[in-house]
Amino acid sequence: MKTNILLYSILTLILLVSCDNRETDDLIDIDKKETPTSNSKVPEGHFVVNFVTSTFDIQTKAAVSGPDGRVQHIRYIIYKSTGEYVKEKIVLSPAQGIPTWPLAVVRDTLPKGNYSVVFLGNIEKTLFPYSTSSSSQNYAEVLTNYKGSYSDARIILPPAEFTDRTEYYWANVAFSDTNPNPNILLQRIIGAAKLERVFLDGQDALNQLVNNIVTQIGYKNIIRTTVQGALPGLLRAVIGPILGNAVAGLAAYVDSLVNVE
């Protein structure tokens, strides 16, 4: 007997850092002559950090050169090595127009110690306006809880769709007074979410659930020499008896099985 159900079909819900060479863009290309040659003006007990890109890294491609508007907004946030928030600074905003790459080296002065820095590209709410019935222009936070502890910080999917000029980018590196020139590789974060309501009969719903799980596993980079052929059958054998005819609650299984919060 077939039962019509309401199935939330998770087509994609991922937020991951691409490790493919084609997904990596250099943020800053340093000119050696710009590097400070003297620390005479640095307060005692402090040091100057220079945020620069690597000139020799197997993960990078050629540095971006010339005008390029893919990254409109850049903010960096510094944390102590123990996770406590220290400071932040915006180094690029849309008001500055389309930036010309490479950008100038970014420097900061800090008390001697161990730190980590997070560079965030396009993670800015004003890049994602959306309309409601009461207002034509609204904004929702896309970065929260970051001014306390690093572990509490959250990057949130925007309420508006991504474009080729608003995709998320980030880099996260450690540095210290003994390592004051960290390499910054700004990598694109892939983010897409689409939810659909689809009425399906029970067996079709079960098949769709299995396919979604297999797809999600694929996105999580599990090695699948025989998974595509074997896993769907195994999942049906396990899930089918559990659900039986009670497929009306099938949507509840989707979130738990693909780890969607």
Short mmCIF file of C-alpha atoms in Angstrom, two decimals:
data_model
loop_
_atom_site.label_atom_id
_atom_site.label_comp_id
_atom_site.label_asym_id
_atom_site.label_seq_id
_atom_site.Cartn_x
_atom_site.Cartn_y
_atom_site.Cartn_z
CA MET A 1 0.00 0.00 0.00
CA LYS A 2 1.39 3.34 -1.00
CA THR A 3 1.20 6.29 1.31
CA ASN A 4 1.59 9.91 0.31
CA ILE A 5 4.06 11.66 2.55
CA LEU A 6 5.74 15.01 2.84
CA LEU A 7 9.44 14.50 2.27
CA TYR A 8 12.04 17.16 2.74
CA SER A 9 14.52 16.26 0.02
CA ILE A 10 17.95 17.45 0.95
CA LEU A 11 19.58 18.15 -2.41
CA THR A 12 22.66 19.80 -0.92
CA LEU A 13 23.53 21.31 2.43
CA ILE A 14 27.28 21.60 2.70
CA LEU A 15 29.68 24.18 3.92
CA LEU A 16 33.19 23.02 3.34
CA VAL A 17 36.52 24.37 2.36
CA SER A 18 37.49 23.26 -1.09
CA CYS A 19 40.87 21.61 -1.24
CA ASP A 20 41.00 21.49 -5.01
CA ASN A 21 43.73 23.61 -6.55
CA ARG A 22 41.15 25.33 -8.73
CA GLU A 23 39.25 26.54 -5.67
CA THR A 24 42.21 28.39 -4.12
CA ASP A 25 42.87 32.08 -4.68
CA ASP A 26 45.81 34.07 -3.37
CA LEU A 27 44.83 36.97 -1.17
CA ILE A 28 48.02 39.00 -0.87
CA ASP A 29 51.26 38.92 -2.80
CA ILE A 30 54.05 40.55 -0.84
CA ASP A 31 56.75 42.74 -2.29
CA LYS A 32 59.88 42.06 -0.27
CA LYS A 33 60.85 45.71 -0.27
CA GLU A 34 57.72 46.46 1.80
CA THR A 35 58.82 44.25 4.68
CA PRO A 36 59.88 46.35 7.69
CA THR A 37 63.65 46.42 8.11
CA SER A 38 63.59 47.88 11.61
CA ASN A 39 61.48 47.42 14.72
CA SER A 40 62.66 50.67 16.27
CA LYS A 41 59.11 52.06 16.46
CA VAL A 42 57.55 48.90 17.85
CA PRO A 43 56.61 49.20 21.56
CA GLU A 44 58.67 47.12 23.93
CA GLY A 45 57.28 43.63 24.34
CA HIS A 46 55.40 43.83 21.04
CA PHE A 47 56.05 42.64 17.50
CA VAL A 48 54.87 43.38 13.95
CA VAL A 49 53.03 40.63 12.10
CA ASN A 50 52.98 40.65 8.29
CA PHE A 51 50.14 38.72 6.69
CA VAL A 52 51.47 37.50 3.34
CA THR A 53 50.85 34.71 0.84
CA SER A 54 53.23 31.89 0.17
CA THR A 55 55.34 32.25 -2.97
CA PHE A 56 55.96 28.51 -3.07
CA ASP A 57 53.08 26.31 -2.03
CA ILE A 58 51.88 23.24 -3.87
CA GLN A 59 48.25 24.13 -3.09
CA THR A 60 48.27 27.51 -4.82
CA LYS A 61 47.89 28.54 -8.41
CA ALA A 62 49.31 31.72 -9.90
CA ALA A 63 48.47 34.80 -7.85
CA VAL A 64 45.46 36.79 -8.92
CA SER A 65 46.67 39.85 -10.80
CA GLY A 66 44.82 42.99 -11.80
CA PRO A 67 41.22 44.09 -11.11
CA ASP A 68 39.03 41.28 -9.78
CA GLY A 69 35.72 41.67 -7.96
CA ARG A 70 35.16 38.14 -6.68
CA VAL A 71 36.12 39.22 -3.16
CA GLN A 72 34.49 42.50 -2.14
CA HIS A 73 34.91 42.41 1.62
CA ILE A 74 37.76 41.15 3.80
CA ARG A 75 37.89 41.09 7.55
CA TYR A 76 40.51 39.47 9.73
CA ILE A 77 40.01 38.35 13.31
CA ILE A 78 42.89 37.60 15.66
CA TYR A 79 42.61 35.13 18.54
CA LYS A 80 45.09 34.05 21.16
CA SER A 81 46.39 30.52 20.68
CA THR A 82 44.10 29.56 23.58
CA GLY A 83 41.05 30.80 21.63
CA GLU A 84 40.29 34.19 23.24
CA TYR A 85 39.27 37.03 20.93
CA VAL A 86 41.86 39.79 20.57
CA LYS A 87 40.85 42.16 17.76
CA GLU A 88 39.50 42.48 14.26
CA LYS A 89 39.98 44.76 11.30
CA ILE A 90 38.26 45.30 7.96
CA VAL A 91 40.84 45.63 5.19
CA LEU A 92 38.55 45.67 2.15
CA SER A 93 34.96 46.86 1.65
CA PRO A 94 32.65 47.31 -1.37
CA ALA A 95 32.90 51.09 -0.97
CA GLN A 96 36.51 50.85 -2.16
CA GLY A 97 35.36 49.56 -5.54
CA ILE A 98 36.76 46.58 -7.40
CA PRO A 99 40.14 45.80 -5.83
CA THR A 100 43.31 45.44 -7.84
CA TRP A 101 45.33 42.37 -6.95
CA PRO A 102 47.72 41.73 -5.35
CA LEU A 103 46.68 43.81 -2.37
CA ALA A 104 49.15 45.59 -0.13
CA VAL A 105 50.67 43.58 2.69
CA VAL A 106 48.54 43.71 5.85
CA ARG A 107 50.41 44.46 9.08
CA ASP A 108 49.43 44.61 12.72
CA THR A 109 51.20 45.13 16.06
CA LEU A 110 50.58 42.79 18.98
CA PRO A 111 52.08 41.84 22.35
CA LYS A 112 54.57 39.02 21.97
CA GLY A 113 52.90 35.63 22.14
CA ASN A 114 51.14 32.94 20.12
CA TYR A 115 48.07 33.71 18.02
CA SER A 116 45.86 32.55 15.19
CA VAL A 117 44.24 34.73 12.56
CA VAL A 118 41.09 34.10 10.54
CA PHE A 119 40.70 35.98 7.27
CA LEU A 120 37.08 36.12 6.06
CA GLY A 121 36.13 37.10 2.53
CA ASN A 122 32.57 38.21 1.70
CA ILE A 123 31.28 37.03 5.08
CA GLU A 124 29.43 40.30 5.58
CA LYS A 125 25.66 40.70 6.00
CA THR A 126 25.37 43.82 3.82
CA LEU A 127 26.34 41.74 0.78
CA PHE A 128 23.13 39.71 1.16
CA PRO A 129 20.09 42.02 1.30
CA TYR A 130 16.68 40.36 1.17
CA SER A 131 13.12 41.63 1.07
CA THR A 132 10.08 40.90 3.20
CA SER A 133 6.46 41.99 3.06
CA SER A 134 7.23 44.86 5.41
CA SER A 135 10.61 45.98 4.10
CA SER A 136 12.40 45.85 0.78
CA GLN A 137 15.87 45.71 2.29
CA ASN A 138 16.78 43.55 5.26
CA TYR A 139 19.99 42.02 6.56
CA ALA A 140 20.68 38.96 8.68
CA GLU A 141 23.90 38.22 10.53
CA VAL A 142 26.19 35.77 8.74
CA LEU A 143 28.93 35.82 11.39
CA THR A 144 28.01 35.35 15.04
CA ASN A 145 29.56 34.75 18.47
CA TYR A 146 33.07 35.48 17.24
CA LYS A 147 34.00 38.15 19.79
CA GLY A 148 34.26 35.72 22.66
CA SER A 149 35.96 32.44 21.91
CA TYR A 150 37.13 31.01 18.61
CA SER A 151 35.23 27.80 19.34
CA ASP A 152 31.96 29.73 19.70
CA ALA A 153 32.24 31.59 16.38
CA ARG A 154 29.82 30.58 13.65
CA ILE A 155 29.65 31.28 9.91
CA ILE A 156 26.03 31.16 8.75
CA LEU A 157 24.54 30.62 5.32
CA PRO A 158 23.03 33.89 4.04
CA PRO A 159 19.29 34.37 3.44
CA ALA A 160 20.00 35.42 -0.16
CA GLU A 161 21.60 33.37 -2.92
CA PHE A 162 25.33 33.43 -3.55
CA THR A 163 26.68 35.08 -6.69
CA ASP A 164 30.14 34.92 -8.21
CA ARG A 165 30.92 38.10 -6.25
CA THR A 166 29.58 37.05 -2.86
CA GLU A 167 30.86 33.52 -2.34
CA TYR A 168 32.48 32.91 1.03
CA TYR A 169 36.28 32.78 1.37
CA TRP A 170 38.46 32.17 4.39
CA ALA A 171 41.94 31.35 5.71
CA ASN A 172 43.02 30.28 9.20
CA VAL A 173 46.68 30.24 10.23
CA ALA A 174 48.81 30.37 13.38
CA PHE A 175 51.58 32.91 13.98
CA SER A 176 53.72 34.31 16.80
CA ASP A 177 56.52 36.73 17.55
CA THR A 178 58.95 34.01 16.39
CA ASN A 179 56.88 33.38 13.25
CA PRO A 180 55.64 36.85 12.29
CA ASN A 181 55.14 36.29 8.54
CA PRO A 182 52.41 33.66 8.15
CA ASN A 183 51.27 32.60 4.70
CA ILE A 184 47.65 33.49 4.00
CA LEU A 185 45.83 31.32 1.47
CA LEU A 186 42.31 32.59 0.97
CA GLN A 187 40.19 29.57 0.03
CA ARG A 188 36.68 29.53 -1.26
CA ILE A 189 34.01 27.99 0.93
CA ILE A 190 31.36 26.13 -1.02
CA GLY A 191 27.88 26.76 0.30
CA ALA A 192 24.52 25.80 -1.14
CA ALA A 193 21.20 24.88 0.36
CA LYS A 194 17.98 23.91 -1.31
CA LEU A 195 14.96 22.37 0.40
CA GLU A 196 11.97 21.06 -1.49
CA ARG A 197 8.61 19.65 -0.47
CA VAL A 198 7.75 16.66 -2.61
CA PHE A 199 4.82 14.27 -2.31
CA LEU A 200 5.98 10.71 -2.90
CA ASP A 201 4.63 7.25 -2.32
CA GLY A 202 6.30 5.19 0.40
CA GLN A 203 8.69 3.15 -1.76
CA ASP A 204 9.78 6.16 -3.81
CA ALA A 205 10.39 8.06 -0.58
CA LEU A 206 12.57 5.26 0.75
CA ASN A 207 14.56 5.14 -2.48
CA GLN A 208 15.01 8.92 -2.40
CA LEU A 209 16.20 8.82 1.20
CA VAL A 210 18.78 6.16 0.36
CA ASN A 211 20.03 8.15 -2.62
CA ASN A 212 20.34 11.28 -0.49
CA ILE A 213 22.40 9.42 2.10
CA VAL A 214 24.71 8.01 -0.56
CA THR A 215 25.12 11.47 -2.09
CA GLN A 216 25.86 13.03 1.28
CA ILE A 217 28.44 10.38 2.05
CA GLY A 218 30.05 11.18 -1.27
CA TYR A 219 30.34 14.84 -0.33
CA LYS A 220 32.10 13.83 2.87
CA ASN A 221 34.87 12.27 0.80
CA ILE A 222 34.38 8.69 1.93
CA ILE A 223 36.27 6.36 -0.39
CA ARG A 224 33.70 4.48 -2.42
CA THR A 225 35.18 1.67 -4.50
CA THR A 226 31.96 -0.34 -4.27
CA VAL A 227 29.71 2.01 -2.34
CA GLN A 228 27.66 3.23 -5.28
CA GLY A 229 26.64 -0.31 -6.12
CA ALA A 230 26.47 -1.95 -2.71
CA LEU A 231 25.48 0.74 -0.23
CA PRO A 232 21.98 1.59 -1.55
CA GLY A 233 20.91 -2.04 -1.26
CA LEU A 234 22.37 -2.34 2.22
CA LEU A 235 20.62 0.82 3.37
CA ARG A 236 17.27 -0.32 2.01
CA ALA A 237 17.66 -3.61 3.83
CA VAL A 238 18.29 -1.79 7.12
CA ILE A 239 15.93 1.16 6.83
CA GLY A 240 12.99 -0.63 5.19
CA PRO A 241 12.14 -2.98 8.09
CA ILE A 242 12.61 -0.18 10.63
CA LEU A 243 10.12 2.10 8.92
CA GLY A 244 7.69 -0.53 7.70
CA ASN A 245 4.46 1.19 6.75
CA ALA A 246 5.15 4.11 9.04
CA VAL A 247 6.83 6.12 6.32
CA ALA A 248 4.92 9.26 7.27
CA GLY A 249 7.72 10.09 9.69
CA LEU A 250 10.42 9.50 7.13
CA ALA A 251 11.43 13.16 6.95
CA ALA A 252 12.63 12.96 10.54
CA TYR A 253 15.19 10.35 9.54
CA VAL A 254 16.74 12.57 6.88
CA ASP A 255 18.24 15.11 9.26
CA SER A 256 19.69 12.55 11.63
CA LEU A 257 21.15 10.35 8.92
CA VAL A 258 22.87 13.13 6.99
CA ASN A 259 23.83 15.14 10.08
CA VAL A 260 21.80 18.21 9.22
CA GLU A 261 21.14 20.51 12.15
#
